[in-house]
Amino acid sequence: MNRNQIAMEYTTLANGLKVVIAPDVSAPVVTVGVYYKIGFRLEPQGRSGFAHLFEHMMFQGSANAPKMQHIKLINSSGGLLNGSTHYDVTNYYEAMPSNALERVLWLEADRMRALKVDDENLRNQRDVVKEEVRVNVMNQPYGGFPWLDLPPVAFRNWANAHNFYGDFADLDAADLADVQAFFKTYYLPNNAVLLVLGDVKADEGVALVEKYFGDIPAGAPPPFADPREPEQKEERRGEVEEKFGTLPAMAIGYTVPERRTTDWCAMALLDQALHGGRAGRTYRELVLEKQIAVEADGGIDDIFGYNGPTQMVTRILHKPEYSAEKTLAAFDAVIREIQEHGISEDELNQLKVKWRSDYYSTLEGGRGGMPRYGLMHLLACFTLFDNQPQLVNSILDGFLAVKREEIQAVAKKYLRPANRAVVFRAPAKANVKEAA
Amino acid sequence: MATRVAQLPAEAPALSPERPVTWPKRTKARLANGLEVILAESHAIPKFHGQLSFRSGNAAVVDRGPGLAEMTATVARTGTKLRVSRQIEEDLRRIGADLSSSAGADTTGIGFAGLSELAEPLLGLVNELAREAAFPEPEFERERRQKLEEVKLDRTQPSFLASERLRKVLFGAHPYATVAPTESQVVAYKRSDLMQVYEEFYTPENALLVMVGDFDTAVMMKSIEKTFGAWTGKKPTIKTAPDPAHPKGRRVYLVHVPGAVQTQILAGCHAITRKHADWIKIGLTNSLYGGAFNSRLVMNIREDKGYTYSPRSGVHALRQYGYFSVSAAVRSDVVAASLTEMFYEMDKLRSLPVPEAELADARNYLSGVFSMSLATQDGLLSQLATVALNDLPDDYLETYREKVRALTPADLLATARKYFDSANMQIVVVGDRAQIEDQAKLFGDLEIYDAQGSKL
């Protein structure tokens, strides 16, 4: 078995900035990422959506690179850039021909050192973000379903349960003081990891990072609210109206075991057994065999990229002639089957081969035309959460060691009503009439 | 340490000298049965990606049923003479593989990816799907019911409604006018029609196999010959299609979605195909206009005015015809303002030469992004397939950047004047009529439709 090991250099600068260099000189292309350990889970109360709005502000200008300069300098070097906000991290990344490496490091250092934005920039990006929410959520059939619908039903701690894209009132209330305070609190070298992947030599990479980031002052370690959940005692249910779509939908979320435990590894393969495309039990039973559903898939989203309570989510769109209760009963039968009979050795072997194959694709996978996004993401999360980027080379072992009994055991232990939330998203009445 | 003053230059560092790009080596072959094969090695991960394409798609059989090639591709994976549906899906998982089958306007494709150590069984399955699909009756019935729900769902997507209307308007009687079947057309699908399409399209003379990944080319070529060598079949005959519409004058098409909280704008006009000598010119002009983050349109209606999150423009090349389009999902009270800026930026490119510095930035952008697109197995696969399916020259990859870098402000001005046909743009707006009708009609004669496609 070819194990696909990634060579890397990991070091920490005096100001606390963690640095991972993963050289691969096969093409003159380099990917740079800066990950800050703050996501929407821990944004301030009364400021829902702020972590994401703030991410937009990071493209609005810094001390020596005013608005538009970041985008212009990178695009005009033949590169691409973007950023994204996650539960527990926010990332900024660029991929470009390697002759632009210093330029990109200069830019990232400039905005880590001093964000420079004004009220006009904030007003502009607030408008942009509202259109983003409309195009992705409010004006889309099943928009935000279930990633925005499940958390308020499933969780009790505000950190895990609030609207991550942001209530418009909260977005409107955010001001420049909030922006500067958030920057000062969380956007610190000692709360970040910088990654350089691709066409760079390890020692030269470290020297360049030292040159541009070495004198950015560290700050006080940021406060982190406790994201833990009180114990759940019974199943939780909620309803959301679907404004545009024609089919009733539901999402079932089970809270998953703590990351990097044996149970977590078994849960990941159980997820693969239940979801994982057309061979998955949920799709096979609900869509192919019983033909109750039109769509039935899901899983643990971004399994290496979160660091707090999360769920394995099944998303089902079903035919209107089947009631929600009937559909849920059919799903429950799939769960019961695996709890009572477990899975065969043959199925487990299939799951492991597919898991390994998918993992390699994650490592190689790009995003939006940018190579090595997947590898960067894993290295960054393993560094910020575990202080061990090398996990990228060994994390697979835990999944490949899972035994049949462990799959059945986690199915019994975690796939219980008292560990789940169900959200029903039924088409609005008027909509049903119009469709008929 | 923490009190040290920044020692850094206030200016961005200059670019260092460029390292040469090594273009991937390709090996091309044609088997005795006509199957064209292209292989390229890429060893970053112990996997490979492949695509078996047929040079025929939905457009070729639109008179028998819109979407018939897509339905054929869907049902083709649900059973062969040797394996039932469940077996196929489990076997794929057993070898760690992904597989998809679908059809666009001009091509049908089976895409696949898997572990290098298990390449043989995956090739075997692809071969089986291409040659021995059984079209089981119950699977056909199930997929047809499934498709019925999908086409209903499509009509709730603003972006679908916009592109459906634009294609109708631009292409008229030509098959490219149809992007999806209606419910009644799905109901009318017959299993025998699918089998007929399968018989005609899925032949080695009509096929191209491209594979990129961690394999030894010589060994892989032998495997391919062994697996696909005995396959036989002729190229399908191509019927000539009616000419497309060439609408003159700006017209506006409003698709009414009651309760929409935003308006999807999509405007377009006829342009060119990839084979056209101006393809690279229009690519660069588009990248300056609205094809990049740093483009004029994005800077204007997003970064300056905040009308939208997602403005973009693009050139869509189908095999016989291409079209240029610009789109944005905007706040409903700024539909007229957004369209005004879209036309302003288009007309500016048609009237004033692009400053040399801005052009240099755009040239760098396009050539840099092009080399990055080859850095992953599936990225390289898609480039190689595009070159081959469009009959582009073999040195397309190697010469692309030189061609981009040779373009001048005069080239761009001429290109914009030729293809950014602002006087004849067809404008589609999808939103709530009450909020946008008055704004929409300022831009041309207005027709209003509902989401089902009926004129209101």
mmCIF file of N, CA, C and O in Angstrom, chain B residues 254-305:
data_model
loop_
_atom_site.group_PDB
_atom_site.id
_atom_site.type_symbol
_atom_site.label_atom_id
_atom_site.label_comp_id
_atom_site.label_asym_id
_atom_site.label_seq_id
_atom_site.Cartn_x
_atom_site.Cartn_y
_atom_site.Cartn_z
ATOM 1 N N LEU B 254 -38.471 38.902 -18.314
ATOM 2 C CA LEU B 254 -38.610 38.847 -16.855
ATOM 3 C C LEU B 254 -39.253 37.515 -16.491
ATOM 4 O O LEU B 254 -40.324 37.177 -17.003
ATOM 5 N N VAL B 255 -38.585 36.737 -15.654
ATOM 6 C CA VAL B 255 -39.192 35.502 -15.150
ATOM 7 C C VAL B 255 -39.691 35.808 -13.742
ATOM 8 O O VAL B 255 -38.899 36.136 -12.848
ATOM 9 N N HIS B 256 -41.000 35.729 -13.588
ATOM 10 C CA HIS B 256 -41.633 36.165 -12.338
ATOM 11 C C HIS B 256 -41.590 35.059 -11.279
ATOM 12 O O HIS B 256 -42.159 33.990 -11.469
ATOM 13 N N VAL B 257 -40.901 35.346 -10.185
ATOM 14 C CA VAL B 257 -40.876 34.432 -9.038
ATOM 15 C C VAL B 257 -41.473 35.180 -7.847
ATOM 16 O O VAL B 257 -40.822 36.043 -7.255
ATOM 17 N N PRO B 258 -42.725 34.876 -7.516
ATOM 18 C CA PRO B 258 -43.360 35.609 -6.424
ATOM 19 C C PRO B 258 -42.570 35.430 -5.131
ATOM 20 O O PRO B 258 -42.122 34.323 -4.827
ATOM 21 N N GLY B 259 -42.357 36.509 -4.417
ATOM 22 C CA GLY B 259 -41.690 36.411 -3.121
ATOM 23 C C GLY B 259 -40.176 36.382 -3.186
ATOM 24 O O GLY B 259 -39.516 36.271 -2.150
ATOM 25 N N ALA B 260 -39.597 36.481 -4.380
ATOM 26 C CA ALA B 260 -38.124 36.488 -4.478
ATOM 27 C C ALA B 260 -37.582 37.691 -3.708
ATOM 28 O O ALA B 260 -38.147 38.781 -3.765
ATOM 29 N N VAL B 261 -36.486 37.494 -2.989
ATOM 30 C CA VAL B 261 -35.922 38.583 -2.172
ATOM 31 C C VAL B 261 -34.655 39.163 -2.805
ATOM 32 O O VAL B 261 -33.905 39.877 -2.162
ATOM 33 N N GLN B 262 -34.442 38.847 -4.075
ATOM 34 C CA GLN B 262 -33.238 39.267 -4.778
ATOM 35 C C GLN B 262 -33.552 39.035 -6.254
ATOM 36 O O GLN B 262 -34.490 38.312 -6.572
ATOM 37 N N THR B 263 -32.774 39.634 -7.148
ATOM 38 C CA THR B 263 -33.024 39.418 -8.573
ATOM 39 C C THR B 263 -31.780 38.858 -9.249
ATOM 40 O O THR B 263 -30.683 39.384 -9.091
ATOM 41 N N GLN B 264 -31.991 37.784 -9.977
ATOM 42 C CA GLN B 264 -30.905 37.185 -10.744
ATOM 43 C C GLN B 264 -30.887 37.827 -12.126
ATOM 44 O O GLN B 264 -31.860 37.749 -12.855
ATOM 45 N N ILE B 265 -29.782 38.463 -12.454
ATOM 46 C CA ILE B 265 -29.628 39.055 -13.789
ATOM 47 C C ILE B 265 -28.715 38.150 -14.612
ATOM 48 O O ILE B 265 -27.695 37.672 -14.112
ATOM 49 N N LEU B 266 -29.102 37.923 -15.873
ATOM 50 C CA LEU B 266 -28.227 37.202 -16.808
ATOM 51 C C LEU B 266 -28.437 37.819 -18.186
ATOM 52 O O LEU B 266 -29.565 37.850 -18.677
ATOM 53 N N ALA B 267 -27.399 38.351 -18.769
ATOM 54 C CA ALA B 267 -27.529 38.951 -20.103
ATOM 55 C C ALA B 267 -26.496 38.312 -21.009
ATOM 56 O O ALA B 267 -25.381 38.008 -20.573
ATOM 57 N N GLY B 268 -26.857 38.115 -22.277
ATOM 58 C CA GLY B 268 -25.903 37.446 -23.156
ATOM 59 C C GLY B 268 -26.101 37.762 -24.623
ATOM 60 O O GLY B 268 -27.133 38.309 -25.033
ATOM 61 N N CYS B 269 -25.093 37.419 -25.394
ATOM 62 C CA CYS B 269 -25.167 37.568 -26.852
ATOM 63 C C CYS B 269 -24.306 36.475 -27.492
ATOM 64 O O CYS B 269 -23.460 35.874 -26.823
ATOM 65 N N HIS B 270 -24.516 36.245 -28.760
ATOM 66 C CA HIS B 270 -23.724 35.236 -29.469
ATOM 67 C C HIS B 270 -22.247 35.610 -29.489
ATOM 68 O O HIS B 270 -21.896 36.787 -29.583
ATOM 69 N N ALA B 271 -21.382 34.622 -29.391
ATOM 70 C CA ALA B 271 -19.937 34.869 -29.495
ATOM 71 C C ALA B 271 -19.318 33.772 -30.360
ATOM 72 O O ALA B 271 -19.807 33.537 -31.469
ATOM 73 N N ILE B 272 -18.301 33.088 -29.860
ATOM 74 C CA ILE B 272 -17.558 32.154 -30.717
ATOM 75 C C ILE B 272 -17.292 30.826 -29.992
ATOM 76 O O ILE B 272 -17.469 30.711 -28.785
ATOM 77 N N THR B 273 -16.819 29.860 -30.751
ATOM 78 C CA THR B 273 -16.444 28.574 -30.166
ATOM 79 C C THR B 273 -14.943 28.580 -29.854
ATOM 80 O O THR B 273 -14.217 29.484 -30.247
ATOM 81 N N ARG B 274 -14.503 27.527 -29.196
ATOM 82 C CA ARG B 274 -13.079 27.415 -28.848
ATOM 83 C C ARG B 274 -12.170 27.283 -30.064
ATOM 84 O O ARG B 274 -10.983 27.567 -29.982
ATOM 85 N N LYS B 275 -12.713 26.813 -31.145
ATOM 86 C CA LYS B 275 -11.871 26.605 -32.336
ATOM 87 C C LYS B 275 -11.589 27.909 -33.053
ATOM 88 O O LYS B 275 -10.704 27.969 -33.908
ATOM 89 N N HIS B 276 -12.340 28.932 -32.733
ATOM 90 C CA HIS B 276 -12.217 30.210 -33.429
ATOM 91 C C HIS B 276 -10.872 30.866 -33.103
ATOM 92 O O HIS B 276 -10.380 30.790 -31.981
ATOM 93 N N ALA B 277 -10.297 31.531 -34.118
ATOM 94 C CA ALA B 277 -8.975 32.160 -33.949
ATOM 95 C C ALA B 277 -8.987 33.242 -32.867
ATOM 96 O O ALA B 277 -7.940 33.569 -32.310
ATOM 97 N N ASP B 278 -10.156 33.808 -32.547
ATOM 98 C CA ASP B 278 -10.228 34.869 -31.544
ATOM 99 C C ASP B 278 -10.442 34.353 -30.116
ATOM 100 O O ASP B 278 -10.676 35.147 -29.208
ATOM 101 N N TRP B 279 -10.415 33.025 -29.926
ATOM 102 C CA TRP B 279 -10.780 32.478 -28.623
ATOM 103 C C TRP B 279 -9.941 33.055 -27.480
ATOM 104 O O TRP B 279 -10.457 33.438 -26.426
ATOM 105 N N ILE B 280 -8.649 33.117 -27.654
ATOM 106 C CA ILE B 280 -7.786 33.603 -26.572
ATOM 107 C C ILE B 280 -7.988 35.102 -26.359
ATOM 108 O O ILE B 280 -7.978 35.589 -25.232
ATOM 109 N N LYS B 281 -8.252 35.816 -27.431
ATOM 110 C CA LYS B 281 -8.537 37.253 -27.301
ATOM 111 C C LYS B 281 -9.805 37.497 -26.485
ATOM 112 O O LYS B 281 -9.843 38.357 -25.612
ATOM 113 N N ILE B 282 -10.838 36.728 -26.778
ATOM 114 C CA ILE B 282 -12.086 36.967 -26.047
ATOM 115 C C ILE B 282 -11.916 36.521 -24.585
ATOM 116 O O ILE B 282 -12.480 37.122 -23.674
ATOM 117 N N GLY B 283 -11.064 35.511 -24.374
ATOM 118 C CA GLY B 283 -10.799 35.067 -23.002
ATOM 119 C C GLY B 283 -10.164 36.171 -22.169
ATOM 120 O O GLY B 283 -10.554 36.427 -21.030
ATOM 121 N N LEU B 284 -9.204 36.844 -22.757
ATOM 122 C CA LEU B 284 -8.524 37.916 -22.024
ATOM 123 C C LEU B 284 -9.449 39.127 -21.836
ATOM 124 O O LEU B 284 -9.487 39.741 -20.764
ATOM 125 N N THR B 285 -10.207 39.440 -22.871
ATOM 126 C CA THR B 285 -11.132 40.578 -22.762
ATOM 127 C C THR B 285 -12.167 40.300 -21.678
ATOM 128 O O THR B 285 -12.495 41.168 -20.858
ATOM 129 N N ASN B 286 -12.655 39.066 -21.640
ATOM 130 C CA ASN B 286 -13.618 38.681 -20.612
ATOM 131 C C ASN B 286 -13.008 38.747 -19.216
ATOM 132 O O ASN B 286 -13.654 39.185 -18.263
ATOM 133 N N SER B 287 -11.756 38.341 -19.109
ATOM 134 C CA SER B 287 -11.122 38.353 -17.793
ATOM 135 C C SER B 287 -10.991 39.783 -17.268
ATOM 136 O O SER B 287 -11.173 40.044 -16.087
ATOM 137 N N LEU B 288 -10.741 40.719 -18.158
ATOM 138 C CA LEU B 288 -10.701 42.134 -17.760
ATOM 139 C C LEU B 288 -12.076 42.679 -17.398
ATOM 140 O O LEU B 288 -12.225 43.502 -16.504
ATOM 141 N N TYR B 289 -13.070 42.215 -18.124
ATOM 142 C CA TYR B 289 -14.425 42.742 -17.927
ATOM 143 C C TYR B 289 -15.047 42.214 -16.628
ATOM 144 O O TYR B 289 -15.379 43.007 -15.739
ATOM 145 N N GLY B 290 -15.189 40.900 -16.516
ATOM 146 C CA GLY B 290 -15.868 40.368 -15.334
ATOM 147 C C GLY B 290 -15.464 38.947 -15.012
ATOM 148 O O GLY B 290 -16.140 38.240 -14.280
ATOM 149 N N GLY B 291 -14.326 38.494 -15.572
ATOM 150 C CA GLY B 291 -13.934 37.101 -15.407
ATOM 151 C C GLY B 291 -12.980 36.845 -14.261
ATOM 152 O O GLY B 291 -12.627 35.704 -13.986
ATOM 153 N N ALA B 292 -12.540 37.904 -13.583
ATOM 154 C CA ALA B 292 -11.600 37.735 -12.467
ATOM 155 C C ALA B 292 -12.066 38.601 -11.294
ATOM 156 O O ALA B 292 -12.864 39.522 -11.468
ATOM 157 N N PHE B 293 -11.569 38.299 -10.109
ATOM 158 C CA PHE B 293 -11.909 39.097 -8.929
ATOM 159 C C PHE B 293 -11.507 40.560 -9.183
ATOM 160 O O PHE B 293 -12.238 41.504 -8.893
ATOM 161 N N ASN B 294 -10.324 40.718 -9.772
ATOM 162 C CA ASN B 294 -9.767 42.042 -10.016
ATOM 163 C C ASN B 294 -10.371 42.744 -11.240
ATOM 164 O O ASN B 294 -9.890 43.774 -11.669
ATOM 165 N N SER B 295 -11.441 42.185 -11.808
ATOM 166 C CA SER B 295 -11.975 42.740 -13.050
ATOM 167 C C SER B 295 -12.780 44.012 -12.808
ATOM 168 O O SER B 295 -13.176 44.326 -11.689
ATOM 169 N N ARG B 296 -13.037 44.725 -13.874
ATOM 170 C CA ARG B 296 -13.733 46.009 -13.781
ATOM 171 C C ARG B 296 -15.143 45.877 -13.215
ATOM 172 O O ARG B 296 -15.561 46.686 -12.395
ATOM 173 N N LEU B 297 -15.861 44.867 -13.668
ATOM 174 C CA LEU B 297 -17.244 44.725 -13.207
ATOM 175 C C LEU B 297 -17.310 44.403 -11.710
ATOM 176 O O LEU B 297 -18.130 44.950 -10.976
ATOM 177 N N VAL B 298 -16.441 43.509 -11.252
ATOM 178 C CA VAL B 298 -16.446 43.137 -9.833
ATOM 179 C C VAL B 298 -16.058 44.347 -8.976
ATOM 180 O O VAL B 298 -16.678 44.637 -7.952
ATOM 181 N N MET B 299 -15.049 45.075 -9.432
ATOM 182 C CA MET B 299 -14.639 46.265 -8.685
ATOM 183 C C MET B 299 -15.774 47.276 -8.618
ATOM 184 O O MET B 299 -15.987 47.918 -7.605
ATOM 185 N N ASN B 300 -16.493 47.385 -9.697
ATOM 186 C CA ASN B 300 -17.558 48.383 -9.774
ATOM 187 C C ASN B 300 -18.781 47.988 -8.941
ATOM 188 O O ASN B 300 -19.109 48.655 -7.954
ATOM 189 N N ILE B 301 -19.462 46.894 -9.317
ATOM 190 C CA ILE B 301 -20.765 46.657 -8.680
ATOM 191 C C ILE B 301 -20.670 45.872 -7.374
ATOM 192 O O ILE B 301 -21.624 45.825 -6.624
ATOM 193 N N ARG B 302 -19.505 45.289 -7.078
ATOM 194 C CA ARG B 302 -19.353 44.661 -5.775
ATOM 195 C C ARG B 302 -18.528 45.544 -4.842
ATOM 196 O O ARG B 302 -19.025 46.052 -3.847
ATOM 197 N N GLU B 303 -17.276 45.775 -5.197
ATOM 198 C CA GLU B 303 -16.369 46.420 -4.246
ATOM 199 C C GLU B 303 -16.637 47.923 -4.103
ATOM 200 O O GLU B 303 -16.357 48.493 -3.059
ATOM 201 N N ASP B 304 -17.158 48.563 -5.147
ATOM 202 C CA ASP B 304 -17.483 49.980 -4.994
ATOM 203 C C ASP B 304 -18.921 50.165 -4.523
ATOM 204 O O ASP B 304 -19.174 50.839 -3.532
ATOM 205 N N LYS B 305 -19.868 49.519 -5.211
ATOM 206 C CA LYS B 305 -21.273 49.831 -4.937
ATOM 207 C C LYS B 305 -21.990 48.837 -4.037
ATOM 208 O O LYS B 305 -23.070 49.147 -3.518
#
